Every structure is written in C-alpha cells, then in structure tokens.
Coordinates of C-alpha atoms (C1' of nucleotides) in Angstrom, one line a residue:
Chain A
X1 CA 125.3 154.7 -71.6
X2 CA 122.8 155.9 -68.9
X3 CA 123.5 154.7 -65.4
X4 CA 120.6 153.0 -63.8
X5 CA 119.4 153.5 -60.2
X6 CA 120.0 149.8 -59.5
X7 CA 123.6 150.0 -60.6
X8 CA 124.2 152.9 -58.2
X9 CA 122.4 151.1 -55.4
X10 CA 124.5 148.0 -56.0
X11 CA 127.7 150.0 -55.7
X12 CA 126.6 151.5 -52.4
X13 CA 125.6 148.2 -51.1
X14 CA 128.9 146.8 -52.1
X15 CA 130.7 149.7 -50.3
X16 CA 128.6 148.9 -47.2
X17 CA 129.6 145.2 -47.3
X18 CA 133.3 146.1 -47.6
X19 CA 133.2 148.8 -44.9
X20 CA 131.4 146.4 -42.6
X21 CA 134.1 143.8 -43.0
X22 CA 136.7 146.5 -42.3
X23 CA 134.8 147.2 -39.1
X24 CA 134.1 150.8 -40.1
X25 CA 131.7 152.8 -38.0
X26 CA 128.4 150.9 -38.2
X27 CA 126.4 154.1 -38.7
X28 CA 128.5 154.9 -41.7
X29 CA 127.8 151.4 -43.1
X30 CA 124.1 152.0 -42.5
X31 CA 124.3 155.4 -44.3
X32 CA 125.5 153.6 -47.4
X33 CA 122.7 151.0 -47.2
X34 CA 120.0 153.6 -46.6
X35 CA 121.3 155.6 -49.6
X36 CA 121.3 152.4 -51.7
X37 CA 117.7 151.9 -50.8
X38 CA 116.7 155.5 -51.5
X39 CA 118.2 155.3 -54.9
X40 CA 116.7 151.9 -55.7
X41 CA 113.3 153.1 -54.7
X42 CA 113.3 156.3 -56.8
X43 CA 110.7 156.0 -59.6
X44 CA 112.8 158.4 -61.6
X45 CA 116.3 157.8 -62.8
X46 CA 118.7 159.8 -60.6
X47 CA 121.0 160.2 -63.6
X48 CA 118.1 162.1 -65.3
X49 CA 117.5 164.1 -62.1
X50 CA 121.1 165.2 -62.1
X51 CA 120.9 166.1 -65.8
X52 CA 117.8 168.2 -64.9
X53 CA 119.9 170.1 -62.4
X54 CA 118.2 168.7 -59.3
X55 CA 120.0 168.6 -56.0
X56 CA 120.2 164.9 -55.0
X57 CA 121.2 165.8 -51.4
X58 CA 117.5 166.7 -50.9
X59 CA 116.6 163.1 -51.2
X60 CA 116.2 161.2 -47.9
X61 CA 119.5 159.8 -46.5
X62 CA 121.5 161.4 -49.3
X63 CA 123.9 164.1 -48.0
X64 CA 126.5 166.2 -49.7
X65 CA 129.1 163.4 -49.8
X66 CA 126.8 160.7 -51.3
X67 CA 125.3 163.1 -53.7
X68 CA 128.8 163.8 -55.0
X69 CA 129.5 160.1 -55.2
X70 CA 126.3 159.5 -57.2
X71 CA 127.4 162.3 -59.6
X72 CA 130.7 160.6 -60.0
X73 CA 129.1 157.2 -60.7
X74 CA 126.8 158.8 -63.3
X75 CA 129.7 160.6 -64.9
X76 CA 132.2 157.7 -65.0
X77 CA 130.2 154.6 -64.5
X78 CA 132.3 153.6 -61.4
X79 CA 133.3 154.8 -58.0
X80 CA 137.0 155.1 -57.2
X81 CA 136.3 154.9 -53.5
X82 CA 134.9 151.4 -54.1
X83 CA 137.9 150.3 -56.1
X84 CA 140.1 151.6 -53.3
X85 CA 138.5 149.7 -50.5
X86 CA 137.8 146.5 -52.5
X87 CA 141.5 146.1 -53.1
X88 CA 141.9 145.7 -49.3
X89 CA 139.2 143.1 -48.7
X90 CA 139.1 139.8 -50.5
X91 CA 135.7 139.3 -52.3
X92 CA 135.6 135.8 -50.8
X93 CA 135.0 137.3 -47.3
X94 CA 132.0 139.2 -48.7
X95 CA 130.8 135.9 -50.2
X96 CA 131.3 134.1 -46.9
X97 CA 128.9 136.5 -45.1
X98 CA 126.1 135.0 -47.2
X99 CA 126.4 131.8 -45.2
X100 CA 123.6 131.9 -42.7
X101 CA 125.0 132.7 -39.2
X102 CA 128.2 134.1 -40.6
X103 CA 128.4 137.9 -40.6
X104 CA 131.1 140.3 -41.4
X105 CA 132.9 139.9 -38.1
X106 CA 133.1 136.2 -38.0
X107 CA 133.9 135.9 -41.7
X108 CA 136.8 138.3 -41.3
X109 CA 138.0 136.4 -38.2
X110 CA 138.0 133.1 -40.0
X111 CA 139.8 134.3 -43.1
X112 CA 142.4 136.1 -41.0
X113 CA 143.1 133.4 -38.5
X114 CA 143.4 130.6 -41.1
X115 CA 145.0 132.7 -43.9
X116 CA 142.2 131.9 -46.4
X117 CA 141.9 133.5 -49.8
X118 CA 138.9 132.0 -51.3
X119 CA 135.6 130.2 -50.6
X120 CA 137.3 127.0 -51.8
X121 CA 139.9 127.5 -49.0
X122 CA 137.1 127.9 -46.6
X123 CA 135.5 124.7 -47.8
X124 CA 138.8 122.9 -47.4
X125 CA 139.3 124.3 -43.9
X126 CA 135.9 123.1 -42.9
X127 CA 136.4 119.6 -44.4
X128 CA 139.8 119.3 -42.6
X129 CA 138.3 120.4 -39.3
X130 CA 140.4 123.5 -38.9
X131 CA 137.5 125.9 -38.2
X132 CA 137.2 124.7 -34.6
X133 CA 140.8 125.7 -34.0
X134 CA 139.8 129.4 -34.4
X135 CA 138.8 131.1 -31.1
X136 CA 135.1 131.6 -30.9
X137 CA 134.2 128.8 -33.4
X138 CA 133.0 125.4 -32.3
X139 CA 131.9 122.1 -33.9
X140 CA 128.4 123.3 -34.6
X141 CA 129.5 126.3 -36.6
X142 CA 132.0 124.2 -38.5
X143 CA 129.3 121.7 -39.4
X144 CA 127.0 124.5 -40.5
X145 CA 129.7 125.9 -42.8
X146 CA 130.4 122.5 -44.3
X147 CA 126.7 121.9 -44.9
X148 CA 126.0 125.3 -46.5
X149 CA 129.1 125.1 -48.7
X150 CA 128.3 121.5 -49.8
X151 CA 124.8 122.7 -50.9
X152 CA 126.7 125.2 -53.0
X153 CA 124.0 127.8 -53.6
X154 CA 123.7 130.2 -50.7
X155 CA 122.6 133.1 -52.8
X156 CA 119.3 134.6 -51.6
X157 CA 116.5 132.9 -53.4
X158 CA 113.0 134.4 -53.3
X159 CA 110.0 132.6 -54.5
X160 CA 107.0 134.1 -56.3
X161 CA 104.1 135.1 -54.0
X162 CA 101.6 132.9 -55.7
X163 CA 103.8 129.8 -55.1
X164 CA 104.4 130.8 -51.5
X165 CA 100.7 130.9 -51.0
X166 CA 100.5 127.1 -51.8
X167 CA 102.7 126.4 -48.8
X168 CA 101.6 129.2 -46.6
X169 CA 97.9 128.9 -46.5
X170 CA 97.7 125.2 -45.5
X171 CA 100.5 125.8 -42.9
X172 CA 98.7 128.7 -41.2
X173 CA 95.5 126.8 -41.2
X174 CA 97.3 123.9 -39.5
X175 CA 98.8 126.3 -36.9
X176 CA 95.4 127.7 -36.1
X177 CA 94.4 124.2 -34.9
X178 CA 97.3 124.0 -32.4
X179 CA 96.2 124.0 -28.7
X180 CA 96.5 127.5 -27.2
X181 CA 96.7 129.4 -30.5
X182 CA 94.2 132.2 -30.4
X183 CA 95.1 133.9 -33.6
X184 CA 97.6 133.2 -36.4
X185 CA 98.5 135.3 -39.4
X186 CA 101.1 135.5 -42.1
X187 CA 103.0 138.8 -41.8
X188 CA 106.2 140.0 -43.5
X189 CA 106.4 140.7 -47.2
X190 CA 103.7 138.1 -47.8
X191 CA 101.2 140.5 -46.0
X192 CA 102.7 143.4 -47.9
X193 CA 101.9 141.4 -51.0
X194 CA 105.4 141.8 -52.5
X195 CA 105.8 139.9 -55.7
X196 CA 108.3 137.5 -54.2
X197 CA 108.9 136.4 -50.6
X198 CA 112.2 135.3 -49.1
X199 CA 110.6 133.5 -46.2
X200 CA 107.3 133.3 -44.4
X201 CA 106.8 135.2 -41.2
X202 CA 104.0 133.8 -39.2
X203 CA 102.6 135.5 -36.1
X204 CA 100.7 133.7 -33.4
X205 CA 98.8 135.0 -30.4
X206 CA 99.0 132.6 -27.4
X207 CA 100.3 132.3 -23.9
X208 CA 102.4 129.1 -23.8
X209 CA 104.9 129.9 -26.5
X210 CA 107.2 127.0 -25.8
X211 CA 104.4 124.5 -26.3
X212 CA 103.1 126.1 -29.4
X213 CA 106.6 126.3 -30.9
X214 CA 107.3 122.7 -30.0
X215 CA 104.2 121.6 -31.9
X216 CA 105.0 123.9 -34.8
X217 CA 108.5 122.4 -35.3
X218 CA 106.8 119.0 -35.7
X219 CA 104.8 120.1 -38.8
X220 CA 104.9 117.4 -41.4
X221 CA 106.9 119.4 -43.9
X222 CA 109.6 120.7 -41.6
X223 CA 113.0 119.5 -42.9
X224 CA 115.3 121.5 -40.6
X225 CA 115.0 123.5 -37.3
X226 CA 117.4 126.4 -37.3
X227 CA 116.3 127.8 -33.9
X228 CA 113.6 127.1 -31.4
X229 CA 113.0 129.3 -28.3
X230 CA 110.1 130.3 -26.1
X231 CA 108.8 133.1 -28.4
X232 CA 110.3 132.5 -31.8
X233 CA 111.5 129.7 -34.0
X234 CA 112.9 129.3 -37.5
X235 CA 112.5 126.2 -39.6
X236 CA 113.0 125.2 -43.2
X237 CA 110.3 123.3 -45.1
X238 CA 111.2 120.4 -47.4
X239 CA 110.4 122.7 -50.3
X240 CA 113.3 124.9 -49.2
X241 CA 111.1 127.7 -47.8
X242 CA 112.2 129.2 -44.5
X243 CA 109.5 129.9 -42.0
X244 CA 109.8 132.2 -38.9
X245 CA 107.2 131.8 -36.2
X246 CA 106.7 134.3 -33.5
X247 CA 104.4 133.9 -30.5
X248 CA 103.2 136.9 -28.5
X249 CA 100.5 137.5 -25.9
X250 CA 97.2 138.6 -27.3
X251 CA 97.7 142.1 -25.7
X252 CA 100.7 142.6 -28.0
X253 CA 99.0 141.3 -31.2
X254 CA 98.8 144.7 -33.0
X255 CA 102.3 145.8 -32.1
X256 CA 103.7 142.4 -33.0
X257 CA 101.8 142.4 -36.3
X258 CA 103.1 145.8 -37.1
X259 CA 106.6 144.8 -36.2
X260 CA 106.5 141.5 -38.1
X261 CA 104.8 142.9 -41.2
X262 CA 107.7 145.4 -41.7
X263 CA 109.1 146.5 -43.9
X264 CA 112.2 147.0 -41.8
X265 CA 112.6 150.5 -43.1
X266 CA 109.0 151.3 -42.2
X267 CA 109.5 149.9 -38.7
X268 CA 112.6 151.9 -38.1
X269 CA 110.8 155.1 -39.2
X270 CA 108.0 154.2 -36.8
X271 CA 110.4 153.6 -33.9
X272 CA 112.0 157.0 -34.6
X273 CA 108.6 158.6 -34.3
X274 CA 108.1 156.9 -31.0
X275 CA 111.4 158.2 -29.8
X276 CA 110.6 161.7 -30.8
X277 CA 107.5 161.4 -28.6
X278 CA 109.5 160.0 -25.7
X279 CA 107.9 156.6 -26.2
X280 CA 109.4 153.3 -27.1
X281 CA 107.9 151.1 -29.8
X282 CA 108.7 147.4 -30.0
X283 CA 106.9 144.2 -30.9
X284 CA 105.1 144.2 -27.5
X285 CA 103.6 147.6 -27.7
X286 CA 104.1 151.3 -27.4
X287 CA 105.6 152.2 -24.0
X288 CA 105.7 155.3 -22.0
X289 CA 108.4 154.4 -19.6
X290 CA 107.5 151.0 -18.2
X291 CA 103.8 151.5 -19.0
X292 CA 102.3 150.0 -22.1
X293 CA 99.9 152.4 -23.7
X294 CA 99.1 150.5 -26.8
X295 CA 99.6 147.1 -28.4
X296 CA 96.5 145.1 -29.0
X297 CA 95.7 146.5 -32.4
X298 CA 97.7 148.1 -35.2
X299 CA 95.4 151.1 -35.2
X300 CA 96.2 152.0 -31.6
X301 CA 99.9 151.5 -32.2
X302 CA 99.8 153.9 -35.2
X303 CA 97.6 156.3 -33.2
X304 CA 100.1 156.6 -30.4
X305 CA 102.8 157.6 -32.9
X306 CA 100.5 160.2 -34.4
X307 CA 99.4 158.4 -37.6
X308 CA 96.3 156.7 -39.1
X309 CA 96.5 153.0 -39.9
X310 CA 98.6 152.5 -43.0
X311 CA 97.8 149.6 -45.5
X312 CA 100.5 146.9 -45.5
X313 CA 101.0 147.3 -49.2
X314 CA 102.4 150.8 -48.6
X315 CA 104.8 150.0 -45.7
X316 CA 108.0 150.4 -47.5
X317 CA 109.1 153.8 -46.2
X318 CA 108.6 155.3 -49.6
X319 CA 106.7 158.3 -48.4
X320 CA 103.7 156.6 -46.8
X321 CA 104.5 158.0 -43.4
X322 CA 104.7 161.6 -44.7
X323 CA 101.4 161.0 -46.6
X324 CA 99.8 159.6 -43.5
X325 CA 100.9 162.6 -41.5
X326 CA 99.3 164.9 -44.0
X327 CA 96.1 162.9 -44.2
X328 CA 97.0 162.2 -47.8
X329 CA 97.1 158.4 -47.9
X330 CA 95.7 157.0 -51.1
X331 CA 92.4 155.0 -51.0
X332 CA 93.9 152.0 -52.7
X333 CA 92.2 150.2 -55.5
X334 CA 90.5 146.9 -54.4
X335 CA 89.3 143.8 -56.3
X336 CA 85.7 144.9 -55.9
X337 CA 86.4 148.0 -57.9
X338 CA 87.2 146.0 -61.0
X339 CA 84.4 146.1 -63.7
X340 CA 86.1 144.1 -66.4
X341 CA 89.2 142.6 -67.9
X342 CA 90.9 144.2 -70.9
X343 CA 93.3 141.4 -72.0
X344 CA 92.4 137.8 -72.5
X345 CA 93.0 135.0 -75.0
X346 CA 90.9 132.1 -76.4
X347 CA 91.5 128.9 -78.2
X348 CA 91.7 131.0 -81.4
X349 CA 95.4 131.6 -80.4
X350 CA 97.1 130.0 -77.5
X351 CA 94.3 130.1 -74.9
X352 CA 92.6 127.0 -73.4
X353 CA 89.0 128.1 -73.5
X354 CA 86.5 129.3 -76.2
X355 CA 85.0 132.7 -76.6
X356 CA 81.8 131.5 -75.1
X357 CA 83.5 129.9 -72.1
X358 CA 85.6 133.0 -71.4
X359 CA 82.5 135.2 -71.6
X360 CA 80.6 133.0 -69.2
X361 CA 83.5 133.0 -66.7
X362 CA 83.8 136.8 -66.9
X363 CA 80.1 137.1 -66.2
X364 CA 80.3 134.8 -63.3
X365 CA 82.9 137.2 -61.8
X366 CA 80.4 139.9 -62.1
X367 CA 82.2 141.7 -64.9
X368 CA 80.5 144.1 -67.3
X369 CA 83.0 143.4 -70.1
X370 CA 85.9 141.2 -71.3
X371 CA 88.2 142.1 -74.1
X372 CA 89.3 139.3 -76.3
X373 CA 92.8 140.0 -77.4
X374 CA 94.3 137.1 -79.2
X375 CA 97.8 137.2 -80.7
X376 CA 98.6 138.6 -84.1
X377 CA 100.0 136.7 -87.1
X378 CA 103.7 137.1 -86.3
X379 CA 103.2 135.1 -83.1
X380 CA 103.2 131.7 -84.9
X381 CA 104.2 129.7 -81.8
X382 CA 101.3 131.3 -79.9
X383 CA 98.9 130.5 -82.7
X384 CA 98.7 134.2 -83.9
X385 CA 95.6 135.0 -85.9
X386 CA 95.6 136.1 -89.5
X387 CA 93.6 139.2 -90.5
X388 CA 90.8 137.0 -91.9
X389 CA 90.6 135.1 -88.7
X390 CA 90.3 138.3 -86.7
X391 CA 87.5 139.4 -89.0
X392 CA 85.8 136.1 -88.4
X393 CA 86.2 136.5 -84.6
X394 CA 84.7 140.0 -84.8
X395 CA 81.6 138.6 -86.4
X396 CA 81.3 135.9 -83.8
X397 CA 81.7 138.4 -81.0
X398 CA 78.9 140.5 -82.5
X399 CA 76.7 137.4 -82.6
X400 CA 77.4 136.5 -79.0
X401 CA 76.9 140.0 -77.8
X402 CA 73.4 140.0 -79.0
X403 CA 72.5 137.4 -76.5
X404 CA 74.2 139.0 -73.4
X405 CA 72.4 141.1 -70.9
X406 CA 74.5 143.7 -69.0
X407 CA 77.7 142.2 -70.4
X408 CA 79.7 142.5 -73.6
X409 CA 82.7 141.0 -75.2
X410 CA 85.1 143.6 -76.5
X411 CA 86.7 143.2 -79.9
X412 CA 90.4 143.5 -79.4
X413 CA 93.7 141.9 -80.2
X414 CA 97.2 141.7 -78.7
X415 CA 99.1 143.0 -81.7
X416 CA 102.8 142.5 -82.0
X417 CA 105.1 145.5 -82.0
X418 CA 107.6 144.7 -84.8
X419 CA 111.2 145.5 -84.6
X420 CA 110.8 148.9 -86.2
X421 CA 107.8 149.8 -84.1
X422 CA 105.3 149.0 -86.9
X423 CA 102.3 146.9 -85.9
X424 CA 101.6 143.4 -87.1
X425 CA 98.1 144.2 -88.4
X426 CA 96.9 146.8 -90.9
X427 CA 95.4 150.1 -89.6
X428 CA 92.2 149.2 -91.4
X429 CA 91.8 146.0 -89.4
X430 CA 92.8 147.7 -86.1
X431 CA 90.2 150.4 -86.7
X432 CA 87.5 147.8 -86.5
X433 CA 88.3 146.8 -82.9
X434 CA 87.0 148.3 -79.7
X435 CA 90.6 148.5 -78.3
X436 CA 94.1 147.4 -79.2
X437 CA 96.7 146.1 -76.9
X438 CA 100.2 146.3 -78.4
X439 CA 103.1 144.2 -77.0
X440 CA 106.7 143.3 -77.6
X441 CA 107.2 139.5 -78.0
X442 CA 110.5 139.4 -80.0
X443 CA 113.9 141.1 -80.3
X444 CA 114.3 141.5 -76.5
X445 CA 118.0 142.3 -76.9
X446 CA 117.7 145.7 -78.6
X447 CA 119.7 148.5 -77.0
X448 CA 117.7 150.7 -74.6
X449 CA 117.3 153.6 -77.0
X450 CA 116.2 151.4 -79.9
X451 CA 113.8 149.4 -77.7
X452 CA 112.3 152.5 -76.2
X453 CA 112.0 154.2 -79.6
X454 CA 110.3 151.0 -81.0
X455 CA 107.6 151.1 -78.4
X456 CA 107.1 154.8 -78.6
X457 CA 106.7 154.5 -82.3
X458 CA 104.0 151.9 -81.7
X459 CA 102.2 154.4 -79.5
X460 CA 102.4 156.9 -82.3
X461 CA 99.7 154.8 -84.0
X462 CA 96.4 156.3 -82.7
X463 CA 94.7 152.9 -82.9
X464 CA 96.9 151.6 -80.0
X465 CA 95.0 151.8 -76.7
X466 CA 97.3 150.0 -74.3
X467 CA 100.9 148.8 -74.2
X468 CA 100.8 145.2 -72.9
X469 CA 103.4 144.0 -70.3
X470 CA 105.6 147.0 -71.0
X471 CA 108.9 145.7 -69.8
X472 CA 108.7 142.1 -70.7
X473 CA 110.2 140.8 -67.4
X474 CA 109.2 137.5 -65.9
X475 CA 109.4 137.5 -62.1
X476 CA 112.6 135.7 -61.1
X477 CA 113.1 134.3 -64.6
X478 CA 113.8 137.0 -67.1
X479 CA 115.0 140.5 -66.6
X480 CA 113.1 143.3 -68.3
X481 CA 114.4 144.2 -71.7
X482 CA 116.4 147.4 -71.8
X483 CA 113.8 150.1 -71.9
X484 CA 113.4 153.6 -70.4
X485 CA 110.1 153.2 -68.6
X486 CA 110.0 156.9 -67.7
X487 CA 110.2 157.8 -71.4
X488 CA 107.4 155.3 -72.1
X489 CA 105.2 156.9 -69.4
X490 CA 105.8 160.4 -70.7
X491 CA 105.2 159.3 -74.3
X492 CA 102.0 157.6 -73.3
X493 CA 100.8 160.7 -71.5
X494 CA 101.5 162.9 -74.5
X495 CA 99.6 160.5 -76.8
X496 CA 96.6 159.6 -74.7
X497 CA 97.8 155.9 -74.6
X498 CA 97.7 153.8 -71.5
X499 CA 99.9 151.1 -69.9
X500 CA 99.1 147.6 -68.7
X501 CA 99.8 146.1 -65.3
X502 CA 99.8 142.5 -66.4
X503 CA 98.3 140.6 -63.5
X504 CA 99.8 137.2 -64.3
X505 CA 101.9 136.4 -61.3
X506 CA 104.8 135.4 -63.6
X507 CA 104.8 138.9 -65.1
X508 CA 103.4 141.6 -62.8
X509 CA 104.5 144.0 -65.4
X510 CA 104.6 147.0 -64.7
X511 CA 106.2 146.6 -61.3
X512 CA 105.1 148.6 -58.2
X513 CA 107.6 151.4 -58.6
X514 CA 106.8 151.9 -62.2
X515 CA 103.0 151.9 -61.5
X516 CA 103.6 154.7 -59.1
X517 CA 105.6 156.6 -61.6
X518 CA 102.8 156.2 -64.1
X519 CA 100.3 157.5 -61.6
X520 CA 102.4 160.5 -60.9
X521 CA 102.4 161.3 -64.6
X522 CA 98.6 160.7 -64.7
X523 CA 98.9 157.8 -67.0
X524 CA 96.1 155.3 -66.3
X525 CA 96.8 151.7 -65.8
X526 CA 94.8 148.8 -67.2
X527 CA 95.1 145.9 -64.7
X528 CA 94.6 143.0 -67.0
X529 CA 95.0 139.3 -66.5
X530 CA 96.2 138.2 -69.9
X531 CA 94.2 135.1 -69.1
X532 CA 94.8 132.1 -71.3
X533 CA 92.0 130.2 -69.6
X534 CA 88.9 130.8 -67.6
X535 CA 90.9 130.2 -64.4
X536 CA 93.4 132.8 -65.5
X537 CA 90.8 135.5 -65.0
X538 CA 91.3 134.8 -61.3
X539 CA 94.8 136.4 -61.5
X540 CA 93.2 139.8 -61.2
X541 CA 93.8 139.8 -57.5
X542 CA 97.6 139.6 -58.0
X543 CA 97.4 142.6 -60.3
X544 CA 95.4 144.4 -57.6
X545 CA 98.0 143.6 -55.0
X546 CA 100.8 144.9 -57.2
X547 CA 98.8 148.0 -58.1
X548 CA 98.2 148.8 -54.4
X549 CA 101.9 148.6 -53.8
X550 CA 102.2 151.2 -56.6
X551 CA 99.8 153.5 -54.7
X552 CA 97.1 153.0 -57.4
X553 CA 93.6 154.2 -56.5
X554 CA 90.4 153.2 -58.4
X555 CA 90.6 156.4 -60.4
X556 CA 94.1 155.5 -61.6
X557 CA 92.9 152.2 -63.0
X558 CA 91.1 152.1 -66.4
X559 CA 89.0 149.0 -65.8
X560 CA 87.4 150.2 -62.6
X561 CA 85.1 152.1 -65.0
X562 CA 82.1 151.1 -67.0
X563 CA 82.8 150.3 -70.6
X564 CA 81.3 153.7 -71.7
X565 CA 83.8 155.5 -69.5
X566 CA 86.7 153.4 -70.6
X567 CA 85.9 153.8 -74.3
X568 CA 85.9 157.6 -73.8
X569 CA 89.3 157.4 -72.3
X570 CA 90.6 155.2 -75.1
X571 CA 89.5 157.7 -77.8
X572 CA 92.6 159.4 -79.1
X573 CA 92.9 162.8 -80.9
Chain B
dG1 C1' 127.7 159.3 -43.5
dC2 C1' 123.2 161.6 -42.3
dC3 C1' 120.5 164.6 -39.7
dG4 C1' 118.5 168.7 -37.0
dT5 C1' 112.0 173.8 -33.8
dT6 C1' 116.6 169.8 -27.8
dT7 C1' 121.0 171.9 -35.1
dT8 C1' 126.7 172.0 -36.8
dC9 C1' 127.9 167.8 -32.6
dG10 C1' 126.4 163.7 -30.9
dG11 C1' 123.2 161.0 -31.6
dC12 C1' 121.8 157.1 -34.9
dC13 C1' 115.6 150.9 -33.7
dC14 C1' 114.9 147.0 -30.8
dG15 C1' 114.7 142.3 -29.1
dA16 C1' 115.4 137.0 -29.5
dC17 C1' 118.3 133.2 -30.2
dT18 C1' 122.7 130.6 -30.8
dG19 C1' 127.1 129.1 -29.9
dT20 C1' 130.5 129.9 -27.4
dT21 C1' 131.3 131.3 -23.5
dT22 C1' 130.8 131.6 -18.1
dT23 C1' 128.4 136.9 -19.1
dC24 C1' 128.1 138.0 -24.1
dA25 C1' 129.1 139.1 -29.0
dG26 C1' 127.4 138.2 -33.3
dT27 C1' 123.7 137.5 -36.2
dC28 C1' 119.2 137.9 -37.7
dG29 C1' 114.7 139.8 -38.6

DNA sequence: GCCGTTTTCGGCCCGACTGTTTTCAGTCG
C-alpha cells in the first residue's frame, strides 16, 4: 500500500501538536510543521522519490533526521516516535486546542489543574463553573469554552471560494463607503484565489482606524465581535464566516497588502530575505533601522528585498521566490487568453440550454469554438445519449456550423470510462467526433491500482483526447477516488493525451499541485467549464484562477489556441 | 529539528489584541 504525502504530513503535524503540548522547543515544533508542509506540497509522491533513490534531505526543511523518519513511515506505515509521545499526551488536549483562544499551553494547564481526561470532562468543568478556579482563567474564557463546546463542531471549516465571493464582494463594497476609507481590498487566501477560504481578510487604508472599525463592526450581517482594536478587528458574520479587518495608513498599503495576502510561509520567507539584507519587513513597510524605505506599494516592498513583484496566486513558498530571483517567474495564463471551451452539455443530456443557446452564449464570450460533450449512454441519470442520438446531434451541429462566422461548434461527447477501462461508445462513433472527453462517473471505490489502470486503459484508445475531471473530487464534499495522478500524467504524456482542469467551482479538478505536476511533465491542460447552462460558461474564471495557482502559462493550456492548433495537438499517432 | 559565502553552533518572522493581570503571556494571523 503506497504511503501518500498527505499521510506523512498528517503524522508530522500530529507530532508537532503533541510536542507543543509537551512544551518542547518551539523551533523543533516548527521544524515538524515546516516538514509537513514541504511533504504536502510536493507534486511527486515522496514514497516514489525514495524508491527512485533520491535523497529526501535535499528537500527544503527536511534534514537527516526527518528524512529518516519519512523513510520509516514509507516502510512501515507508521512512526514509532509518534506512538511514543502520543502515549504521554491525552488526545483530548489536542482536541481542546481547536477551541479558538485556547492554545497548547492553556489547554495543558486546564487539563492538568482540573485532572480532566476528555472533552466531555472539559464541558462538565465549564458547565459547573470550575474553569475560573484555575489560575490565569477568568469568567470570559469559561463562557467562551462553554459556548464553543455547546456548538459542538469546532473543526476548521473552509468554504468554497465562489460562495465566499457572495459575502465578500457586497461587504467590501459597503466598507468602501465608510467615512475615512481610502482603499479597501480583500487579501488572504481569497486574493491568492485558493479554492476554499477559512475566513476573509480585508485590508483598509485610512487614518482613523478606531472609527472605521467601529463602523465595520456594525455591519448588518455581523453576528459576533471577537476582537475590536484600533487597527484590527475580528467578527463572525451570521453565515458563520469569520472576517478580519485591518486598517493601516496609506503609506503602508503595499506592505500591509503583502503581509495580509500571505501565505504565511511566503511572508516568513520574505522577512528572512529582509533580515539577510539587514532590513526589517513588517506590515508597515520595509525598514532600515528606524527609517521606512518602502511600503506604499507591493512592487517597492518586493524590490527592497531584491525581487520582482510576485502574483498572489504563486505566493505559497513553493519555489516562487527562487523563480523570482532567477527571473524565471511564469507568465501566468489569464482569462483573456482563452479562445474556447472544450467541455459543455446541452438539453440533449443533463444541460439546461439547447445547442443553439450554448453556441450563442459562447460567441458572446468572444470564443472561437465550443465543444458539445454530452454524456454517453451509461449515464442514465444524467440523460446519457444513445449512439443514434449522438449521430443526430452531429448532423445538427453540421447544420448550425454552416451559419456561423468565425465560430464553430465542435462535435464531442463526454464518454464514460467503464469499470474495465473500455469506453461507453463504439470506436466507429468516437471516430466521427472532433474530440473525445473520457471521464469516470461510476465505481469510485476501486483500489488505487485498479482505478489508475482503468483510466490509463481508456487513454490507450487513440480516440480519447482529454480525460475529464481526472480525480473525481468535489471540493469540500467528496474526496478524490484513489488514483495515482503522477501515473496518469506520465501515461498521458506517453500517449499524447491531455488532462482537464474542470473549472466548475465544485470540482476544480485537477487541483493546483497536480496542474503543476502536469506542466512539469509537459502535459497540456484543457481548462474547461463542463457547463450545464449558458451561465455555466462563466465558470472559466475559476479554472483560470486554479490554473494560475498551478503555475500554468498560456502555452500550457490547450484552449488558449485557435481550433486549428488545438486539433493538431489532439491528433494522436 | 533545520540551516549555513557571518557554517558545525546559535540562531530561527513580526505585531495586535485579549484576558488576566498590574506588566505580560498566550494566541492568532
């Protein structure tokens, strides 16, 4: 059973949690967290890297010790060191640190002082008013613990970016109207266009922070005010979304935007660079001693630490700083580069609009082409088409195309990959299409080898152009089916087949890390909306956001090309 | 536990806010 990067990272994070509670050296704790991050962010499986004889200690933040521990995990599936220390710290203390405002020190203090053994014990202690008896704890903390435990679920919940937009955009517009607000912008993972956000980080330029924050906390949808100071405030909206507001003087706008956009790892790397240059970087600017030498714009902040401006989508400390240093930052793909959409449905299967309506909507977007890829016959619940119905659709597309000027509908289908890797339509029919998208819609529970073999077998069919939503995951709802994405990428490269980045914000499949892996293997990506309505074509921007996070340039994306160029790339041996 | 053209020890990002305290530790981002 291959050990996945995420399993190794989870073990290291767990070690860090436990060490922190045991009050181990905080830099040692950080080392485990950094290592977890490094492993999680690798586009390749570190188990495979080990097998290939690579030296893991060459990875950032992985030294001799942690490389050996990774090898141990890969070999045995577990880490004895974790078992050793987990025996000494009750899991309940780790769980208690997830209560906002309770960290490792205070959780440990509570459990020790009151002799607690479980979260239930903690709940009882809070209900019975025993928390206040512990030194350093008062009535507010006790009430907070009671409230949080009563609500039950204090696991981190992130919401999809497109949903966050519905709350964020009206809120930031409203903030811009507040007296004294000169600029307002949403930073954080929202600005980095991560597929989900845990909270909203809003930055404001203005002088009278206290007044602005006071007004902010009286926004209509604010349900709870967690903190409220002169420069920052944290509230929770009725919808459960946490919002952090930060107010800075205009002269610090760029430095604050940089700081508040993150990621944390990118910021830390930037501050180290500042230190190396005997400068200090914080949210107010870049400082040489007491003197601020930059801060108004992000460009000048980066310039003072010896770097060109870096696009927010790349700020994850996944090599963007090194790339910037070498002048090798990618010119990321943009929405304007897109010339067409290679995956869409109509009323013929489970779409909401007709061929003609979809074609018109695509033309209004300025596209040169739109591929109609309705479902195949096995997809009964999604109104999959029979071979005869596809034949009829081919004729109708031919007729419609005669009337178009500078635009064409492409004959396609989203053919099901059956359990054994065979396709749901005959080769003869598939041969009549301009392109074929092949997707998995059933048997998600196959073992990894079987699932991967299945998809590779589908790629063996030279009529298959693109694998649709290659991992089947639904953001926040359904984990990817067990599949070795690297094997898919390599197989696609060998066969001249390409992979989809499904732009539907529920899917965003491939994810950012996998997109980057595909790019590194020179496998082109089709950013496709899988639109089931004319409005669905508008999801292209979400795919672009995700592709940018995966370092994709226009050249890495199939549908930044005219149809002639795309069709040449789709032609297989 | 990691890291290094100030290397094999002594550093390790920086600041705001809260609750509990009387000057600050803990937590958070």
